[in-house]
CSV table of C-alpha atoms in Angstrom, one decimal:
chain,number,residue,atom,x,y,z
A,22,MET,CA,-2.9,5.4,30.8
A,23,THR,CA,0.6,7.1,30.2
A,24,GLY,CA,-0.1,10.2,32.2
A,25,ARG,CA,2.1,11.9,29.4
A,26,ASP,CA,0.9,15.7,28.7
A,27,GLY,CA,2.1,17.8,25.8
A,28,GLY,CA,3.0,16.9,22.1
A,29,ALA,CA,1.0,18.5,18.9
A,30,ASP,CA,-2.7,19.0,19.2
A,31,ILE,CA,-3.5,15.9,16.6
A,32,GLY,CA,-6.4,13.9,16.2
A,33,PRO,CA,-8.3,11.7,13.8
A,34,ILE,CA,-8.9,13.2,10.4
A,35,GLY,CA,-12.0,11.8,9.1
A,36,GLU,CA,-13.8,9.0,10.7
A,37,PHE,CA,-12.8,6.2,8.6
A,38,SER,CA,-8.9,6.8,8.1
A,39,PRO,CA,-6.7,3.7,8.0
A,40,VAL,CA,-5.5,1.9,11.2
A,41,VAL,CA,-1.7,1.2,11.0
A,42,ILE,CA,-0.9,-2.1,12.7
A,43,LEU,CA,2.7,-3.0,13.7
A,44,VAL,CA,3.1,-6.7,14.2
A,45,ARG,CA,5.6,-7.7,16.5
A,46,PRO,CA,7.6,-4.3,16.6
A,47,GLN,CA,10.9,-4.6,18.2
A,48,LEU,CA,12.0,-1.2,19.2
A,49,ALA,CA,10.1,1.4,20.9
A,50,GLU,CA,12.0,4.2,19.1
A,51,ASN,CA,10.9,2.6,16.0
A,52,VAL,CA,7.3,2.8,17.2
A,53,GLY,CA,7.8,6.4,18.1
A,54,THR,CA,9.3,7.2,14.8
A,55,THR,CA,6.4,5.2,13.2
A,56,ALA,CA,4.0,7.8,15.1
A,57,ARG,CA,5.7,10.7,13.7
A,58,ALA,CA,5.3,9.5,10.2
A,59,MET,CA,1.8,8.8,10.7
A,60,ALA,CA,0.8,12.3,11.7
A,61,ASN,CA,2.9,13.6,9.0
A,62,GLY,CA,0.3,11.9,6.6
A,63,GLY,CA,-2.8,12.8,8.8
A,64,LEU,CA,-3.0,9.3,10.1
A,65,PHE,CA,-3.9,8.5,13.8
A,66,HIS,CA,-4.9,5.1,14.7
A,67,LEU,CA,-2.1,2.9,15.8
A,68,ARG,CA,-2.3,-0.8,16.9
A,69,LEU,CA,0.8,-3.1,18.2
A,70,VAL,CA,0.6,-6.6,18.1
A,71,ALA,CA,2.8,-8.4,20.7
A,72,PRO,CA,5.2,-5.7,20.8
A,73,ARG,CA,8.7,-7.4,21.9
A,74,ASP,CA,9.5,-5.6,24.9
A,75,GLY,CA,5.8,-4.8,26.0
A,76,TRP,CA,3.8,-1.5,26.2
A,77,PRO,CA,3.9,1.3,26.9
A,78,GLN,CA,7.9,2.3,26.5
A,79,GLU,CA,9.0,5.7,27.5
A,80,ARG,CA,11.4,5.7,24.6
A,81,ALA,CA,8.7,5.6,21.9
A,82,TRP,CA,7.5,9.1,23.2
A,83,HIS,CA,10.9,10.6,23.0
A,84,ALA,CA,11.4,9.6,19.5
A,85,SER,CA,8.0,10.8,18.2
A,86,SER,CA,8.7,14.4,17.8
A,87,GLY,CA,5.4,15.5,19.5
A,88,ALA,CA,3.2,12.7,18.0
A,89,HIS,CA,2.2,11.7,21.8
A,90,ARG,CA,-1.5,11.4,21.2
A,91,ILE,CA,-0.9,8.7,18.7
A,92,LEU,CA,0.8,6.7,21.1
A,93,ASP,CA,-1.4,7.6,24.1
A,94,ALA,CA,-4.2,6.3,22.0
A,95,ALA,CA,-2.4,3.5,20.8
A,96,GLN,CA,-4.2,-0.3,21.2
A,97,VAL,CA,-2.2,-3.4,22.0
A,98,PHE,CA,-3.2,-6.7,20.7
A,99,GLU,CA,-1.9,-10.7,21.4
A,100,THR,CA,-2.6,-11.8,17.9
A,101,VAL,CA,-3.0,-10.2,14.4
A,102,ASP,CA,-6.4,-12.0,14.1
A,103,GLU,CA,-7.4,-9.9,17.1
A,104,ALA,CA,-5.7,-6.9,15.9
A,105,VAL,CA,-8.0,-6.8,12.6
A,106,ALA,CA,-11.1,-8.5,14.0
A,107,ASP,CA,-13.2,-5.1,13.4
A,108,LEU,CA,-11.9,-4.3,10.3
A,109,HIS,CA,-13.5,-4.4,6.7
A,110,HIS,CA,-10.3,-4.6,4.6
A,111,VAL,CA,-6.6,-5.6,5.4
A,112,MET,CA,-3.7,-4.4,3.3
A,113,ALA,CA,0.0,-5.8,4.0
A,114,THR,CA,3.2,-4.6,3.2
A,115,CYS,CA,5.6,-7.0,1.5
A,116,PRO,CA,8.6,-6.5,0.1
A,117,ARG,CA,9.1,-9.8,-1.5
A,118,PRO,CA,5.7,-11.8,-2.0
A,119,ARG,CA,6.6,-15.4,-1.2
A,120,HIS,CA,4.7,-17.8,-3.6
A,121,ILE,CA,1.4,-16.3,-2.7
A,122,VAL,CA,-1.7,-15.9,-5.0
A,123,LYS,CA,-2.8,-12.3,-3.9
A,124,THR,CA,-3.5,-8.6,-5.7
A,125,VAL,CA,-0.4,-6.8,-5.1
A,126,MET,CA,-0.6,-2.9,-5.5
A,127,THR,CA,1.7,0.2,-5.3
A,128,ALA,CA,1.5,2.5,-2.5
A,129,ARG,CA,-0.2,4.9,-4.8
A,130,GLY,CA,-2.8,2.4,-6.1
A,131,ALA,CA,-3.4,1.2,-2.5
A,132,ALA,CA,-3.9,4.7,-1.1
A,133,SER,CA,-6.4,5.4,-3.9
A,134,GLU,CA,-8.1,2.1,-3.0
A,135,LEU,CA,-8.0,3.1,0.7
A,136,ARG,CA,-9.8,6.3,0.2
A,137,ALA,CA,-12.4,4.6,-1.9
A,138,ILE,CA,-13.0,2.1,1.1
A,139,ALA,CA,-13.3,5.1,3.6
A,140,ASP,CA,-15.8,6.8,1.1
A,141,ARG,CA,-17.9,4.0,1.5
A,142,LYS,CA,-17.5,4.1,5.5
A,143,LEU,CA,-15.7,1.0,5.8
A,144,LYS,CA,-12.6,0.5,8.1
A,145,ALA,CA,-9.2,-0.5,6.6
A,146,GLY,CA,-6.0,-1.6,8.2
A,147,LEU,CA,-2.3,-1.5,7.2
A,148,LEU,CA,-0.2,-4.4,8.4
A,149,PHE,CA,3.6,-3.6,8.7
A,150,GLY,CA,5.7,-6.5,9.9
A,151,PRO,CA,8.7,-6.6,12.3
A,152,GLU,CA,11.9,-4.6,11.5
A,153,ARG,CA,14.3,-7.4,11.1
A,154,ALA,CA,12.1,-9.9,8.8
A,155,GLY,CA,8.8,-8.2,8.1
A,156,LEU,CA,5.6,-10.2,7.8
A,157,ASP,CA,5.5,-14.0,7.6
A,158,ASN,CA,3.1,-16.0,5.6
A,159,GLU,CA,0.4,-16.4,8.2
A,160,ASP,CA,0.4,-12.5,8.7
A,161,MET,CA,-0.1,-11.9,5.3
A,162,ALA,CA,-2.9,-14.6,4.8
A,163,ARG,CA,-4.7,-12.3,6.9
A,164,ALA,CA,-4.7,-9.6,4.1
A,165,ASP,CA,-6.8,-9.1,1.2
A,166,VAL,CA,-4.1,-7.1,-0.6
A,167,LEU,CA,-0.2,-7.0,-0.6
A,168,ILE,CA,1.5,-3.6,-1.1
A,169,ARG,CA,4.8,-3.4,-2.8
A,170,TYR,CA,6.7,-0.1,-3.0
A,171,PRO,CA,8.3,0.2,-6.6
A,172,LEU,CA,11.8,1.4,-5.2
A,173,ASN,CA,15.3,0.9,-6.8
A,174,PRO,CA,15.5,-3.0,-7.2
A,175,ASP,CA,19.0,-3.0,-6.1
A,176,PHE,CA,18.3,-1.4,-2.7
A,177,MET,CA,14.8,-1.6,-1.3
A,178,SER,CA,15.8,-1.5,2.2
A,179,LEU,CA,13.5,0.5,4.4
A,180,ASN,CA,13.2,1.0,8.3
A,181,LEU,CA,9.7,0.9,9.6
A,182,ALA,CA,9.1,4.6,9.9
A,183,GLN,CA,10.0,5.1,6.2
A,184,ALA,CA,7.6,2.2,5.1
A,185,VAL,CA,5.0,3.9,7.1
A,186,LEU,CA,5.7,7.2,6.0
A,187,ILE,CA,5.4,6.3,2.1
A,188,MET,CA,1.8,5.0,2.9
A,189,ALA,CA,1.0,7.9,4.9
A,190,TYR,CA,2.1,10.5,2.1
A,191,GLU,CA,0.2,8.5,-0.4
A,192,TRP,CA,-2.9,8.5,1.7
A,193,TRP,CA,-2.8,12.4,2.3
A,194,MET,CA,-1.7,13.0,-1.5
A,195,ALA,CA,-4.8,11.0,-2.8
A,196,CYS,CA,-7.0,13.6,-1.8
A,197,ASP,CA,-4.5,16.8,-1.7
A,198,THR,CA,-5.4,19.7,-3.7
A,199,THR,CA,-2.2,21.7,-3.5
A,200,PRO,CA,-1.3,22.7,-7.2
A,201,PRO,CA,2.2,21.1,-8.4
A,202,ARG,CA,3.7,24.3,-9.3
A,203,THR,CA,3.2,28.0,-7.9
A,204,LEU,CA,5.2,31.0,-7.7
A,205,MET,CA,5.6,32.8,-4.2
A,206,THR,CA,4.8,36.2,-4.8
A,207,ASN,CA,4.4,37.4,-1.1
A,208,GLU,CA,3.1,40.7,-0.8
A,209,THR,CA,3.3,41.6,-4.7
A,210,HIS,CA,1.5,39.9,-7.7
A,211,VAL,CA,2.5,38.7,-11.2
A,212,ALA,CA,2.4,41.7,-13.4
A,213,THR,CA,-0.5,41.8,-15.7
A,214,LYS,CA,0.2,42.4,-19.7
A,215,GLY,CA,-0.8,45.8,-19.2
A,216,GLU,CA,1.8,46.3,-16.5
A,217,LEU,CA,4.4,44.7,-18.6
A,218,GLU,CA,3.6,46.8,-21.7
A,219,ASN,CA,4.0,49.9,-19.6
A,220,PHE,CA,7.4,48.9,-18.7
A,221,LEU,CA,8.6,48.0,-22.2
A,222,GLY,CA,7.3,51.2,-23.5
A,223,HIS,CA,9.2,53.1,-20.9
A,224,LEU,CA,12.6,50.7,-21.8
A,225,THR,CA,12.0,51.3,-25.5
A,226,ARG,CA,11.7,54.9,-25.2
A,227,ASP,CA,15.0,55.3,-23.2
A,228,LEU,CA,16.8,52.9,-25.6
A,229,ASP,CA,15.5,55.1,-28.5
A,230,GLU,CA,17.0,58.3,-26.8
A,231,CYS,CA,20.2,56.9,-25.8
A,232,GLY,CA,20.6,55.5,-29.2
A,233,PHE,CA,20.8,51.8,-28.7
A,234,LEU,CA,18.0,51.3,-31.4
A,235,ARG,CA,19.4,53.6,-33.9
A,236,ASN,CA,19.8,50.8,-36.6
A,237,GLU,CA,16.3,51.0,-38.2
A,238,GLN,CA,16.7,47.9,-39.9
A,239,LYS,CA,17.4,46.1,-36.8
A,240,ARG,CA,15.1,47.8,-34.3
A,241,PRO,CA,11.9,45.9,-34.7
A,242,GLY,CA,13.7,42.6,-34.0
A,243,MET,CA,15.7,43.8,-31.0
A,244,VAL,CA,12.4,45.1,-29.4
A,245,ARG,CA,10.8,41.6,-30.0
A,246,ASN,CA,13.6,40.1,-28.4
A,247,LEU,CA,13.5,42.1,-25.3
A,248,ARG,CA,9.5,41.5,-25.3
A,249,HIS,CA,10.2,37.8,-25.4
A,250,LEU,CA,12.8,37.9,-22.5
A,251,PHE,CA,10.1,39.8,-20.4
A,252,GLN,CA,7.3,37.6,-21.4
A,253,ARG,CA,9.1,34.2,-20.8
A,254,GLY,CA,8.7,34.3,-17.1
A,255,GLU,CA,5.9,35.5,-14.6
A,256,VAL,CA,7.6,38.9,-13.8
A,257,THR,CA,6.3,40.7,-10.6
A,258,GLU,CA,4.8,44.1,-10.2
A,259,GLN,CA,7.5,44.9,-7.9
A,260,GLU,CA,10.2,43.4,-10.1
A,261,LEU,CA,8.8,45.8,-12.7
A,262,ARG,CA,8.8,48.6,-10.4
A,263,THR,CA,12.4,47.9,-9.8
A,264,LEU,CA,13.3,47.8,-13.4
A,265,HIS,CA,11.5,51.1,-14.1
A,266,GLY,CA,13.8,52.7,-11.1
A,267,VAL,CA,16.9,51.2,-12.9
A,268,VAL,CA,15.8,52.5,-16.4
A,269,THR,CA,15.1,55.9,-15.0
A,270,GLU,CA,18.2,56.0,-13.2
A,271,LEU,CA,20.4,55.1,-16.0
A,272,SER,CA,18.6,57.6,-18.0
A,273,ASN,CA,19.2,60.4,-15.5
A,274,GLY,CA,22.7,59.5,-15.1
A,275,ARG,CA,23.4,59.9,-18.9
A,276,LYS,CA,21.7,63.3,-19.0
A,277,ALA,CA,23.8,64.6,-16.2
A,278,ARG,CA,26.8,63.3,-17.9
A,279,GLN,CA,25.9,64.9,-21.1
A,280,LYS,CA,25.1,68.2,-19.1
A,281,GLN,CA,28.4,68.1,-17.5
A,282,VAL,CA,30.1,67.7,-20.7
A,283,SER,CA,28.0,70.5,-22.4
A,284,ASP,CA,28.9,72.7,-19.1
A,285,ASN,CA,32.5,72.0,-19.5
A,286,VAL,CA,32.9,72.9,-23.1
């Protein structure tokens, strides 16, 4: 045990979330930032295979930005075989398959497959290789599937935490229900058609009164253009109240000026 306290109150999400297995990691800082990336995507189970500098390493906790509990619970193994022995499926990240006949999936496809495996109550692991060279052929021979990220072919360099973060993100998004687009209205709401029509009536009356819509032939088209303008976006009730105030003040100001001119005559 490390004896460390503190960090974010994180723990496993679901009984069968994938295990992240770092094979021969070289720097404690990279293990720490990997734990941070895992926490972002709701992954918790971390295994280390023959870490170069031993384990635990204080620098990992410093680099984890509060993902301490993942590091506290990390398990250490001497070989890949030992690390995957209790798993049912193993996937390995591989930037460049080396003459291997094996299924290759994108991160998104692999995440979907991992969700299906978890739904069947089976355990899966994700192998990530050493920072400098990645997994070797013997490591990849332990995997059922290889994962290759479809990135810029002219520059596919990722550090260890970035590689883990991509899979953690795809794992999370495979079941995420956040709408792809939403309007933040805070304490107001999107105006109803009735509220919008009420404002347009207010605006049109004042435009008629001030003479802006005096051309009878052009008036219908001008009113339609104003309606299209406000219908195009999701105007909020608060914005309509502000516009009501603007129109009212403009009208009151015009009437005040007319009265002043009349009084001076």
